[in-house]
Each structure stands twice: as structure tokens, then as C-alpha cells.
Amino acid sequence: MSSPLAQPAWKKLQAIYDDYGKSYSTRDAFAKDSSRFDTFSTTFENYDGSKILFDFSKNLIDESILSTLFELAKECNVEQLRDDMFAGKHINTTEDRAVYHVALRNRSLKAMYVDNVNVSPEVDSVLQHMKEFSELVRSGEWKGYTGKEITDIVNIGIGGSDLGPVMVTEALKPYAHPRLNVHFVSNVDGTHIAETLKKCDAETTLFLIASKTFTTAETCANANTAKNWFLQRAKEQSHIAKHFVALSTNASEVAKFGIDTKNMFGFENWVGGRYSVWSAIGLSVCLYIGYENFDQFLKGGEAVDNHFVNAPIEKNIPFIGGLLTIWYNNFHKAQTKLVAPFDQYLHRFPAYLQQLSMESNGKSVSKDSKFVNYETGIVMFGEPTTNAQHSFFQLVHQGTKLIPTDFILAAKSHNPIEGNLHQRMLASNFFAQAESLMLGKTKEEVEAEGTSASLTPHKMFSGNRPTTSILAQQITPATLGSLIAYYEHVTFVEGAIWGINSFDQWGVELGKSLAKVILKELDADKDVETHDASTKNLINQFKAWA
């Protein structure tokens, strides 16, 4: 494949940037064009009729820039790669796998093939298993070893087996079963599981062990600690069957652990960890909010899939989002992106997107095994506002770095307290932050306030800081599913333009393999003599102090 730098559209974009793009003013653009919002915003209609408005008009683009970005997408064959993904082809080239998380939310049950096998029946079978099990637990029919109903669910996983479920359960807390509490353990630091278990009663706790292979070191360590804690109280090994289930495909290891394989929920190797919340890994979500709501969550994702596949790229919302990243990262040299939800329930959404974006596109080698000579991968960060406005927003407004930002707000709150005053205050900040980042504050405006000459520069704001405003009607299961799928496809478009494999994660594996070697050295009595001087001395000092 050709480098994106070789594409005519890339060269055209560079010329545009050098000519006027680097000094493009959205403030001036709005002053000249009263219809700019209509031109650069679009409303997505979900399967249930609910809507999400995507306003791209405050970005540093005009029709020429955007049309050239679309040309680049076509020249880089992004549409073909998208179609290959939806056709179940092995677009994860380094691992020779399909990338088929989209099949997990195929609620229309259309035939979807991987290696000439229609996977839709098996996907639906797992979902029906999840439905049956979740209804037993939620109704109280499934009971613990002493006959008490389940009150606490502990999901033990790491990476995508943790970040997805914890984010979704937090985001959809208004839909939770009133009897059930969910807890998530991911860190191998013993503090994480110790503090979690303090909140639980062995008689009423259900553990979900989330590991595809059932060999993930951190997850297995936490799972065994949980099992030992449970058996110290329940005494009988046979009681494990009522309190432990496996989200895995390794039946022999699951059985060896003591879990009844009837309580095993599988998923295929074409499901990447960071895309797995749609699969059996989402069982904690299904238990917490109920199968009907989980199904709506899937359908919301499916609706964005349909849009991504069928809408022309000029009207394709994920295409636009992904191409804006290219414009800022590769031409404006912006290396970061801020995602700031104006919604406390979405407080784990930025962390979830960090894995999605940075694990997917944190690559420096192209799919044809060549080191790239252009920027790939953005540093994604974020926190819920308005709290974030009092931490890093100063840098966004007046710092020397360009930080493209997505703001997310729901018009309707799940908690319209004080006559909905809180939501109106929240919304006022949502609108004000995007407007002020665009408009800034000129020297003349500051001076007109009577500010002294020495203080004037400190109160000036350059403005022209790009934002995308995403306004939903309400954060429902369907809306959340759509938002996640939107960012998945944005990430896909970015990686496709950069010509990298967005679906492997070899960098994650290196640290894990080295840790296994060092763990054995930590267990030995003698000092370590291998490694570099720094690592060797750190290990030996740790052993002396531990």
C-alpha cells in the first residue's frame, strides 16, 4: 500500500494548510456565513427515533478543506477497508484475524460470515444465554449457596474486559436493578480486590471471571484470590458453581477452576478486547440493567453501523470525525484530543476512549511492515465537566498547544432536580465553553473593560480552538451504544488513513512477557544480576524492603 503522504489529496491538504489553513478563523467564517451551522452539522436518527446532533461547525474547516479530506479517504481506500471489515475479511493482518465486533450487535440477524461460516446464529445463542441467566439472577430465582438472592456482582477482568463494562454500567446507572450492586476489579495490586471484597458477602456475591483464554495473569491472580476468599467462608468446593461464572472460551481451564461450564459465556477470536463490551464480556451490564436495555444498547450501536456503511462519506458522521483527526494531527500538528462529557454518568467514558484510540492507533509501523515517517495516534484524555473546567481547561483556552475537543451533553437529565436548575447550569457551560474557545477575547475587548495595559495580555484569549459539540436528547442505552460505535468507527477511519493495523496490540504484550521473567526473579532468594543497572538495582532494593 502507498503511504498517505504520496496521495494527491495529502499534498493538496498541505498546500491548503500552508496557504490559509494554519490561520483559518472560525470566528471570521461565522461572521461571513450565517448558514455555516447548517453546512457543517448533522443529526443522527437512532433506530428508536431518538436523535444525536453532531455540530462540526466550530472546527477549522471550510468546504474546500473538508472535500479534500474526503478525497484523501477515497484515495486511501477507506471505504473498501470498511466494507472488508463488515464482510468478515481478515483485516487484522498481523494476527490473521477478522475484525468483527460489528457482528455482536447485529440484532437484525442478517447473515454475517467469517471464513464462510455465518456467525449470527452463534452470536444470538450467546445473547440468549445471557438473557436467560440475567433474568434468573435479577428475578431472584438464582440463589447463592445459603438460599439468599444475589446482591453484589464482581467483574474480574483487565483492559477491555474491565474498561468497557465499568464505563457502561456507570453510564447506565439510572437503568440499574435496585437490588444489585456491581464492582469491578482489574488492578493486580492487592488493594483493589481487598477493598472490593470488604463490601461483599460470600452468601450473596456473584463473581464474573472475564478472560478469553482464562490464563491472563492479572485476572487469574485476582480470580484465585476471590475463590480463596469465598471458600474460606463457604467451605465447600461445590458452592463455587452458584457464585462464579466465566466469560471465556477455554472450557478446560474454566472447569479446572471449579466453574460449571454451563455457566461459561464465550466469544470468538475476532472480538478484540477493547471492542468486547458488546459480547459476553458485557454480562455485568446485562445483569445490571436487564437484557431488554442491553438489547437496546446493541441496537444503538447497530444503527451507527448501518449509517457508517450506507451513508455517502460526505454525509458520514464517523468519516467526518476521523478525518478531522487527520487534519489536526498531521497538518496542524495537534498531538492530543480532549473528550469532555457534560454528564457525571459518563465519567468513565474518556478512560474507555483512551484504550479504544491509543491501543488501536498507537502504532509506528504500517500494514506493509514499514516504519512510518508521519504522525499516527493521538493522546486521548478527558474528564467530566464542569469539574474539568477547574483543572486542565486553562491549558485548552490559553496554552500554547492546539487541543481539538469533543463536548458531549444530553438535553434531558435523568435527575432533573431543583426544577432542572442543575441541568440548565450544566448546559450553559457546555454552550459557553465551545463558544469561548472559538471566539476568544481580543485585545480591544479586554481594553474596553478598563483593564490595565500590563494585565491586558493575561486576559486575552486567541480563540480559534476547535470543538465538536455532540448533543443527545438523553443518555439512554441506545444513545450510549451509538456514541461508542461512533468513536469506534472514528478510530477505524484514522487508522485506515494512516495505513496501520488498528486491531493488534503488540506493545501491550512486551511488558507482560518481561513481567513474567521478573516475577520468577522476585520469588528467588538471591540478588538479581541480570537486566540493565537501573532495573537490577531497583529489583534488589525492592526485595530488600519488601
Coordinates of C-alpha atoms in Angstrom, one line a residue:
M1 CA 0.0 0.0 0.0
S2 CA 1.1 3.6 -0.6
S3 CA 2.0 6.0 2.2
P4 CA -0.8 8.6 2.7
L5 CA 1.9 11.2 2.1
A6 CA 2.0 10.0 -1.5
Q7 CA -1.6 10.7 -2.2
P8 CA -2.5 13.8 -4.3
A9 CA -5.1 14.8 -1.7
W10 CA -2.5 14.8 1.1
K11 CA -0.3 17.2 -0.9
K12 CA -3.3 19.3 -1.7
L13 CA -4.2 19.5 2.0
Q14 CA -0.6 20.6 2.8
A15 CA -0.9 23.3 0.2
I16 CA -4.2 24.5 1.7
Y17 CA -2.7 24.4 5.2
D18 CA 0.3 26.5 4.1
D19 CA -1.8 28.9 2.1
Y20 CA -4.6 29.7 4.6
G21 CA -5.4 26.7 6.7
K22 CA -3.0 27.4 9.5
S23 CA -4.5 30.8 10.0
Y24 CA -8.1 29.9 9.3
S25 CA -10.5 31.7 11.6
T26 CA -13.9 30.2 12.5
R27 CA -14.8 33.5 14.1
D28 CA -14.5 35.2 10.8
A29 CA -16.1 32.3 9.0
F30 CA -19.3 32.6 11.1
A31 CA -19.3 36.3 10.6
K32 CA -19.3 35.8 6.8
D33 CA -21.6 32.8 6.6
S34 CA -24.8 32.8 8.5
S35 CA -25.6 29.2 7.3
R36 CA -22.3 27.7 8.5
F37 CA -24.0 25.7 11.2
D38 CA -26.4 24.1 8.7
T39 CA -23.5 23.3 6.4
F40 CA -21.3 21.6 9.0
S41 CA -23.8 19.9 11.4
T42 CA -25.8 16.8 11.0
T43 CA -28.4 15.0 13.1
F44 CA -28.2 11.2 13.5
E45 CA -31.6 9.5 14.0
N46 CA -31.4 6.3 16.0
Y47 CA -33.4 3.1 15.4
D48 CA -35.9 4.2 18.1
G49 CA -36.4 7.7 16.7
S50 CA -34.1 9.4 19.3
K51 CA -31.6 11.9 17.9
I52 CA -28.0 13.0 18.4
L53 CA -26.8 16.3 16.9
F54 CA -23.2 16.5 15.8
D55 CA -22.1 20.1 15.3
F56 CA -18.7 20.2 13.4
S57 CA -19.1 23.9 12.5
K58 CA -16.7 25.2 15.1
N59 CA -13.8 23.2 13.6
L60 CA -11.1 24.8 11.5
I61 CA -12.6 23.7 8.2
D62 CA -14.3 25.1 5.2
E63 CA -16.0 23.2 2.3
S64 CA -12.7 23.0 0.4
I65 CA -10.8 21.5 3.3
L66 CA -13.5 19.0 4.1
S67 CA -13.9 18.0 0.4
T68 CA -10.2 17.4 0.1
L69 CA -10.2 15.3 3.3
F70 CA -13.0 13.2 1.6
E71 CA -10.7 12.9 -1.5
L72 CA -8.0 11.6 0.8
A73 CA -10.3 9.0 2.3
K74 CA -11.2 7.7 -1.2
E75 CA -7.5 7.7 -2.3
C76 CA -6.6 5.7 0.8
N77 CA -9.4 3.2 0.1
V78 CA -11.1 3.6 3.5
E79 CA -14.5 2.7 2.1
Q80 CA -13.1 -0.6 0.8
L81 CA -11.4 -1.4 4.1
R82 CA -14.7 -0.6 5.9
D83 CA -16.5 -3.0 3.5
D84 CA -13.9 -5.6 4.1
M85 CA -14.4 -5.4 7.8
F86 CA -18.2 -5.8 7.5
A87 CA -17.6 -8.7 5.2
G88 CA -15.6 -10.6 7.8
K89 CA -12.3 -10.4 6.0
H90 CA -9.1 -10.7 7.9
I91 CA -8.2 -7.0 8.1
N92 CA -6.2 -7.7 11.3
T93 CA -3.2 -8.7 9.2
T94 CA -0.6 -9.3 11.8
E95 CA -2.7 -11.8 13.6
D96 CA -4.6 -13.0 10.5
R97 CA -8.0 -12.4 12.0
A98 CA -11.3 -10.9 11.1
V99 CA -12.3 -7.8 13.0
Y100 CA -16.0 -8.5 13.6
H101 CA -17.2 -6.8 16.7
V102 CA -19.9 -5.3 14.4
A103 CA -21.4 -8.8 14.2
L104 CA -22.0 -8.7 18.0
R105 CA -24.6 -6.0 17.6
N106 CA -26.3 -7.5 14.5
R107 CA -29.8 -7.5 16.0
S108 CA -31.4 -7.7 12.6
L109 CA -29.9 -11.2 12.5
K110 CA -28.7 -10.8 8.9
A111 CA -26.2 -13.3 7.8
M112 CA -22.6 -12.3 8.6
Y113 CA -19.8 -14.5 7.6
V114 CA -16.3 -15.2 8.8
D115 CA -14.3 -17.9 6.9
N116 CA -17.5 -19.0 5.2
V117 CA -19.4 -19.5 8.4
N118 CA -22.4 -17.4 9.3
V119 CA -21.7 -16.3 12.8
S120 CA -25.0 -14.7 13.5
P121 CA -26.7 -17.8 15.0
E122 CA -23.9 -18.3 17.5
V123 CA -23.8 -14.7 18.5
D124 CA -27.5 -14.7 19.1
S125 CA -27.2 -18.0 21.0
V126 CA -24.8 -16.4 23.5
L127 CA -27.1 -13.4 23.9
Q128 CA -30.0 -15.7 24.6
H129 CA -27.8 -17.5 27.2
M130 CA -27.0 -14.1 28.7
K131 CA -30.7 -13.2 28.7
E132 CA -31.7 -16.4 30.5
F133 CA -29.0 -16.1 33.1
S134 CA -29.5 -12.4 33.8
E135 CA -33.3 -12.9 34.2
L136 CA -32.6 -15.7 36.7
V137 CA -30.3 -13.5 38.8
R138 CA -32.4 -10.4 38.5
S139 CA -35.7 -12.2 39.4
G140 CA -34.1 -13.7 42.5
E141 CA -34.6 -17.2 41.2
W142 CA -30.8 -17.8 41.1
K143 CA -29.7 -18.0 44.7
G144 CA -26.4 -18.4 46.5
Y145 CA -25.3 -21.5 48.4
T146 CA -27.4 -20.5 51.5
G147 CA -30.5 -19.7 49.5
K148 CA -30.1 -16.0 49.5
E149 CA -30.6 -13.8 46.5
I150 CA -27.6 -12.3 44.7
T151 CA -27.0 -8.6 45.7
D152 CA -23.4 -8.0 44.5
I153 CA -21.7 -8.7 41.2
V154 CA -17.9 -8.6 41.0
N155 CA -16.5 -8.5 37.5
I156 CA -12.8 -9.5 37.5
G157 CA -11.0 -8.7 34.2
I158 CA -8.5 -6.2 32.8
G159 CA -8.2 -3.9 29.8
G160 CA -11.3 -4.2 27.6
S161 CA -12.8 -6.8 30.0
D162 CA -12.9 -4.1 32.6
L163 CA -13.0 -0.7 30.9
G164 CA -16.0 -1.3 28.7
P165 CA -18.3 -2.9 31.4
V166 CA -17.4 -0.4 34.1
M167 CA -18.0 2.5 31.8
V168 CA -21.3 1.2 30.5
T169 CA -22.7 0.3 33.9
E170 CA -21.7 3.7 35.3
A171 CA -23.2 5.5 32.2
L172 CA -26.5 3.5 32.5
K173 CA -26.8 3.5 36.3
P174 CA -30.4 5.0 36.0
Y175 CA -31.5 1.7 34.5
A176 CA -29.9 -0.5 37.2
H177 CA -31.8 -3.2 39.2
P178 CA -32.4 -1.7 42.7
R179 CA -31.1 -4.9 44.4
L180 CA -27.9 -5.2 42.5
N181 CA -24.5 -3.6 43.1
V182 CA -21.7 -4.0 40.6
H183 CA -18.0 -3.9 41.4
F184 CA -15.0 -4.2 39.1
V185 CA -11.6 -5.5 39.9
S186 CA -8.8 -5.1 37.3
N187 CA -5.6 -4.0 39.0
V188 CA -3.3 -6.8 40.2
D189 CA -2.5 -4.5 43.1
G190 CA -4.0 -6.5 46.0
T191 CA -5.6 -3.3 47.3
H192 CA -8.1 -3.4 44.5
I193 CA -9.6 -6.8 45.3
A194 CA -9.1 -6.4 49.1
E195 CA -11.2 -3.2 49.2
T196 CA -13.8 -4.7 46.9
L197 CA -14.3 -7.8 49.0
K198 CA -14.8 -5.7 52.1
K199 CA -18.1 -4.6 50.6
C200 CA -19.3 -8.1 49.7
D201 CA -20.9 -11.1 51.5
A202 CA -19.9 -14.5 50.2
E203 CA -23.5 -15.7 50.5
T204 CA -24.9 -13.1 48.1
T205 CA -21.9 -12.3 45.7
L206 CA -21.6 -13.5 42.1
F207 CA -18.2 -13.3 40.5
L208 CA -17.7 -12.9 36.8
I209 CA -14.2 -14.0 35.6
A210 CA -13.6 -12.3 32.3
S211 CA -10.7 -13.8 30.4
K212 CA -11.0 -15.2 26.9
T213 CA -8.1 -17.7 27.5
F214 CA -8.6 -17.9 31.2
T215 CA -4.8 -17.6 31.5
T216 CA -4.5 -13.8 31.8
A217 CA -2.0 -13.4 34.7
E218 CA -3.6 -10.4 36.4
T219 CA -7.1 -11.7 36.0
C220 CA -6.2 -15.2 37.2
A221 CA -4.4 -13.8 40.3
N222 CA -7.5 -11.8 41.3
A223 CA -9.8 -14.7 40.5
N224 CA -7.9 -17.1 42.7
T225 CA -7.9 -14.6 45.5
A226 CA -11.6 -14.2 45.1
K227 CA -12.1 -18.0 45.1
N228 CA -9.9 -18.4 48.2
W229 CA -11.9 -15.7 50.0
F230 CA -15.1 -17.4 49.0
L231 CA -14.1 -20.9 50.1
Q232 CA -12.8 -19.6 53.5
R233 CA -16.5 -18.7 54.1
A234 CA -18.5 -21.2 52.1
K235 CA -16.1 -24.1 52.8
E236 CA -17.5 -26.5 50.1
Q237 CA -15.9 -26.5 46.7
S238 CA -19.2 -27.4 45.1
H239 CA -20.6 -24.0 46.1
I240 CA -18.4 -22.3 43.5
A241 CA -20.9 -23.3 40.9
K242 CA -23.5 -20.9 42.3
H243 CA -21.2 -18.0 42.7
F244 CA -18.7 -18.0 39.8
V245 CA -19.3 -17.8 36.1
A246 CA -16.7 -17.5 33.3
L247 CA -16.6 -15.1 30.3
S248 CA -14.2 -17.3 28.4
T249 CA -13.7 -19.8 25.6
N250 CA -11.3 -22.1 27.5
A251 CA -13.6 -24.8 28.9
S252 CA -10.8 -27.0 30.3
E253 CA -9.3 -24.1 32.4
V254 CA -12.8 -23.0 33.4
A255 CA -13.7 -26.4 34.7
K256 CA -10.3 -26.8 36.4
F257 CA -11.1 -23.6 38.3
G258 CA -14.3 -25.1 39.5
I259 CA -16.8 -23.3 37.4
D260 CA -19.6 -25.3 35.8
T261 CA -19.1 -25.0 32.1
K262 CA -22.8 -24.5 31.7
N263 CA -22.1 -21.1 33.2
M264 CA -19.5 -20.2 30.6
F265 CA -20.2 -17.4 28.1
G266 CA -17.9 -17.5 25.1
F267 CA -16.9 -15.2 22.3
E268 CA -14.7 -15.6 19.3
N269 CA -11.1 -14.5 18.5
W270 CA -12.4 -11.9 16.0
V271 CA -13.6 -9.9 19.1
G272 CA -10.8 -7.6 20.2
G273 CA -10.7 -6.8 23.9
R274 CA -11.4 -3.1 23.5
Y275 CA -14.4 -3.9 21.4
S276 CA -15.7 -6.7 23.6
V277 CA -18.3 -4.9 25.7
W278 CA -20.9 -5.9 23.1
S279 CA -20.1 -9.6 23.7
A280 CA -20.4 -11.9 26.7
I281 CA -17.9 -9.5 28.4
G282 CA -21.0 -7.3 28.8
L283 CA -22.7 -9.8 31.0
S284 CA -22.2 -7.5 34.0
V285 CA -24.0 -4.8 32.1
C286 CA -26.8 -7.2 31.1
L287 CA -27.2 -8.3 34.8
Y288 CA -27.2 -4.7 36.0
I289 CA -29.6 -3.0 33.5
G290 CA -31.5 -6.1 32.2
Y291 CA -31.5 -7.8 28.9
E292 CA -34.0 -5.5 27.2
N293 CA -31.9 -2.5 27.9
F294 CA -28.8 -4.4 26.9
D295 CA -30.5 -5.2 23.6
Q296 CA -31.3 -1.5 23.1
F297 CA -27.6 -0.8 23.7
L298 CA -26.7 -3.2 20.9
K299 CA -29.3 -1.8 18.6
G300 CA -27.9 1.7 19.1
G301 CA -24.5 0.5 18.0
E302 CA -26.0 -1.3 15.1
A303 CA -27.8 1.8 13.9
V304 CA -24.5 3.7 13.7
D305 CA -23.0 0.7 11.8
N306 CA -25.8 1.0 9.3
H307 CA -25.1 4.7 8.9
F308 CA -21.3 4.1 8.6
V309 CA -21.9 1.5 5.8
N310 CA -24.6 3.2 3.9
A311 CA -24.2 7.0 4.1
P312 CA -22.1 8.6 1.5
I313 CA -18.8 9.7 3.1
E314 CA -19.7 13.4 2.5
K315 CA -22.6 12.8 4.9
N316 CA -21.0 10.1 7.0
I317 CA -20.6 11.2 10.6
P318 CA -17.8 8.9 11.7
F319 CA -15.9 9.6 8.5
I320 CA -16.1 13.4 9.3
G321 CA -14.9 12.8 12.9
G322 CA -12.0 10.6 11.8
L323 CA -10.9 13.0 9.0
L324 CA -10.8 15.9 11.4
T325 CA -8.3 14.0 13.5
I326 CA -6.1 13.7 10.4
W327 CA -6.4 17.4 9.7
Y328 CA -5.4 18.4 13.2
N329 CA -2.8 15.7 13.9
N330 CA -1.0 15.7 10.6
F331 CA -1.3 19.3 9.4
H332 CA -1.9 21.4 12.5
K333 CA 0.5 19.2 14.5
A334 CA -2.0 18.7 17.3
Q335 CA -1.0 15.6 19.2
T336 CA -3.8 15.4 21.6
K337 CA -7.6 15.3 21.8
L338 CA -9.9 16.1 24.6
V339 CA -13.3 14.4 25.1
A340 CA -15.3 16.2 27.8
P341 CA -18.7 14.8 28.7
F342 CA -21.0 17.2 30.5
D343 CA -22.6 14.2 32.2
Q344 CA -21.5 12.7 35.5
Y345 CA -22.8 9.3 34.5
L346 CA -20.2 9.4 31.6
H347 CA -17.3 9.9 34.0
R348 CA -15.5 6.8 32.7
F349 CA -16.2 7.4 29.1
P350 CA -12.9 9.2 28.4
A351 CA -10.9 6.4 30.0
Y352 CA -12.8 3.9 27.8
L353 CA -11.9 6.0 24.7
Q354 CA -8.3 6.2 25.8
Q355 CA -7.9 2.4 25.3
L356 CA -10.0 2.4 22.1
S357 CA -7.9 5.2 20.5
M358 CA -4.4 4.7 21.8
E359 CA -4.3 0.9 21.9
S360 CA -5.7 0.9 18.4
N361 CA -3.7 3.6 16.7
G362 CA -0.6 3.8 18.8
K363 CA 1.5 2.2 16.0
S364 CA 4.6 3.3 14.2
V365 CA 4.7 0.6 11.5
S366 CA 2.4 0.4 8.5
K367 CA 0.5 -2.6 7.4
D368 CA 3.1 -3.3 4.8
S369 CA 5.7 -3.5 7.7
K370 CA 7.4 -0.2 7.1
F371 CA 8.2 2.4 9.8
V372 CA 6.1 5.4 9.1
N373 CA 7.5 8.9 8.6
Y374 CA 4.4 10.8 9.7
E375 CA 2.4 11.2 12.9
T376 CA 0.0 8.5 13.9
G377 CA -2.1 8.0 17.1
I378 CA -3.3 10.8 19.2
V379 CA -3.1 11.2 23.0
M380 CA -6.7 11.0 24.2
F381 CA -7.7 12.4 27.5
G382 CA -10.7 13.8 29.3
E383 CA -12.8 14.1 32.4
P384 CA -16.4 15.0 33.0
T385 CA -17.1 18.7 33.2
T386 CA -17.8 21.1 34.9
N387 CA -15.2 19.8 37.3
A388 CA -12.6 19.6 34.4
Q389 CA -13.1 23.3 33.7
H390 CA -11.2 23.9 37.0
S391 CA -8.3 21.6 36.1
F392 CA -7.0 21.5 32.6
F393 CA -9.3 23.9 30.7
Q394 CA -6.9 26.7 31.4
L395 CA -4.4 25.0 29.1
V396 CA -7.0 24.4 26.4
H397 CA -8.0 28.1 26.4
Q398 CA -4.7 29.9 26.8
G399 CA -1.9 27.4 26.4
T400 CA 0.5 27.1 23.5
K401 CA -0.9 23.8 22.3
L402 CA -3.8 23.2 20.0
I403 CA -6.2 20.7 21.6
P404 CA -9.2 19.7 19.5
T405 CA -12.1 18.9 21.8
D406 CA -15.3 17.0 21.8
F407 CA -18.1 18.2 24.1
I408 CA -20.9 15.8 24.9
L409 CA -24.2 16.7 26.6
A410 CA -27.7 15.3 26.9
A411 CA -30.6 17.7 26.8
K412 CA -32.6 15.7 29.3
S413 CA -31.2 14.7 32.7
H414 CA -32.0 11.6 34.5
N415 CA -32.0 13.7 37.6
P416 CA -33.9 17.0 36.9
I417 CA -33.6 18.2 40.4
E418 CA -34.3 21.8 41.7
G419 CA -36.7 22.4 38.8
N420 CA -33.9 21.2 36.4
L421 CA -31.7 24.1 37.5
H422 CA -28.6 21.9 37.6
Q423 CA -29.1 20.7 34.0
R424 CA -29.6 24.3 32.8
M425 CA -26.4 25.3 34.6
L426 CA -24.6 22.3 33.1
A427 CA -25.9 23.2 29.6
S428 CA -24.9 26.9 30.0
N429 CA -21.3 25.7 30.5
F430 CA -21.5 23.3 27.5
F431 CA -22.5 26.1 25.2
A432 CA -20.3 28.8 26.7
Q433 CA -17.1 26.7 26.6
A434 CA -17.4 25.8 22.9
E435 CA -18.3 29.4 22.1
S436 CA -15.5 31.0 24.1
L437 CA -12.9 28.5 22.7
M438 CA -14.0 29.6 19.2
L439 CA -14.4 33.4 19.8
G440 CA -11.6 34.0 22.3
K441 CA -11.2 37.5 23.6
T442 CA -9.5 40.2 21.6
K443 CA -7.2 43.0 23.0
E444 CA -9.8 45.5 22.1
E445 CA -12.5 43.6 24.1
V446 CA -10.2 43.4 27.1
E447 CA -9.3 47.0 27.0
A448 CA -12.9 48.0 26.7
E449 CA -13.4 46.5 30.2
G450 CA -10.9 49.0 31.6
T451 CA -8.1 46.5 32.1
S452 CA -4.7 47.9 32.7
A453 CA -2.1 47.7 29.9
S454 CA 0.1 45.3 32.0
L455 CA -2.8 43.0 32.7
T456 CA -4.4 43.1 29.2
P457 CA -2.2 40.3 27.7
H458 CA -3.1 37.9 30.5
K459 CA -6.8 38.3 29.9
M460 CA -6.7 37.9 26.1
F461 CA -7.7 34.6 24.5
S462 CA -6.7 33.7 21.0
G463 CA -9.8 31.7 20.3
N464 CA -9.9 29.6 17.2
R465 CA -9.7 26.5 19.4
P466 CA -11.7 23.8 17.5
T467 CA -14.5 21.9 19.2
T468 CA -17.2 19.4 18.1
S469 CA -20.4 19.6 20.1
I470 CA -22.4 16.4 20.4
L471 CA -25.9 17.0 21.8
A472 CA -28.1 14.0 22.6
Q473 CA -31.7 14.0 23.7
Q474 CA -30.9 11.8 26.6
I475 CA -28.3 9.2 27.5
T476 CA -30.3 6.0 27.0
P477 CA -28.9 2.5 26.3
A478 CA -29.5 3.1 22.6
T479 CA -27.8 6.5 22.7
L480 CA -24.8 5.2 24.6
G481 CA -24.5 2.3 22.1
S482 CA -24.5 4.8 19.2
L483 CA -21.8 7.0 20.8
I484 CA -19.5 4.1 21.4
A485 CA -19.9 2.8 17.8
Y486 CA -19.3 6.4 16.5
Y487 CA -16.0 6.6 18.3
E488 CA -15.1 3.0 17.2
H489 CA -15.6 4.0 13.6
V490 CA -13.8 7.3 14.0
T491 CA -10.8 5.3 15.2
F492 CA -11.1 3.0 12.3
V493 CA -11.1 5.9 9.8
E494 CA -8.0 7.4 11.4
G495 CA -6.1 4.1 11.3
A496 CA -7.2 3.4 7.7
I497 CA -5.8 6.8 6.5
W498 CA -2.5 6.2 8.4
G499 CA -2.2 2.8 6.8
I500 CA -1.7 1.0 10.2
N501 CA -3.3 -2.1 11.7
S502 CA -5.6 -0.7 14.3
F503 CA -6.5 -4.1 15.7
D504 CA -3.4 -5.6 17.2
Q505 CA -1.6 -4.6 20.4
W506 CA 1.9 -6.0 20.4
G507 CA 3.1 -3.2 22.7
V508 CA 0.9 -4.5 25.4
E509 CA 2.4 -7.9 25.2
L510 CA 6.0 -6.8 25.6
G511 CA 5.6 -5.6 29.2
K512 CA 3.6 -8.7 30.1
S513 CA 6.3 -11.1 28.9
L514 CA 9.1 -9.2 30.7
A515 CA 7.0 -9.1 33.9
K516 CA 6.7 -13.0 33.9
V517 CA 10.5 -13.2 33.9
I518 CA 11.0 -10.7 36.7
L519 CA 8.3 -12.3 38.8
K520 CA 10.4 -15.5 39.0
E521 CA 13.4 -13.5 40.0
L522 CA 11.4 -11.8 42.7
D523 CA 10.5 -15.2 44.1
A524 CA 14.2 -16.3 44.3
D525 CA 16.2 -15.7 47.5
K526 CA 19.4 -14.3 45.8
D527 CA 20.0 -10.9 44.4
V528 CA 19.4 -10.3 40.7
E529 CA 22.4 -10.0 38.5
T530 CA 20.7 -9.6 35.1
H531 CA 19.0 -6.6 33.5
D532 CA 20.4 -3.1 33.0
A533 CA 22.0 -1.4 36.0
S534 CA 18.9 0.6 36.9
T535 CA 16.4 -2.2 36.7
K536 CA 18.8 -4.6 38.5
N537 CA 19.3 -2.2 41.4
L538 CA 15.6 -1.3 41.6
I539 CA 14.7 -5.0 41.8
N540 CA 17.2 -5.7 44.5
Q541 CA 16.2 -2.7 46.6
F542 CA 12.6 -3.8 46.3
K543 CA 13.5 -7.3 47.5
A544 CA 15.4 -5.8 50.5
W545 CA 12.5 -3.6 51.5
A546 CA 9.6 -6.0 50.7

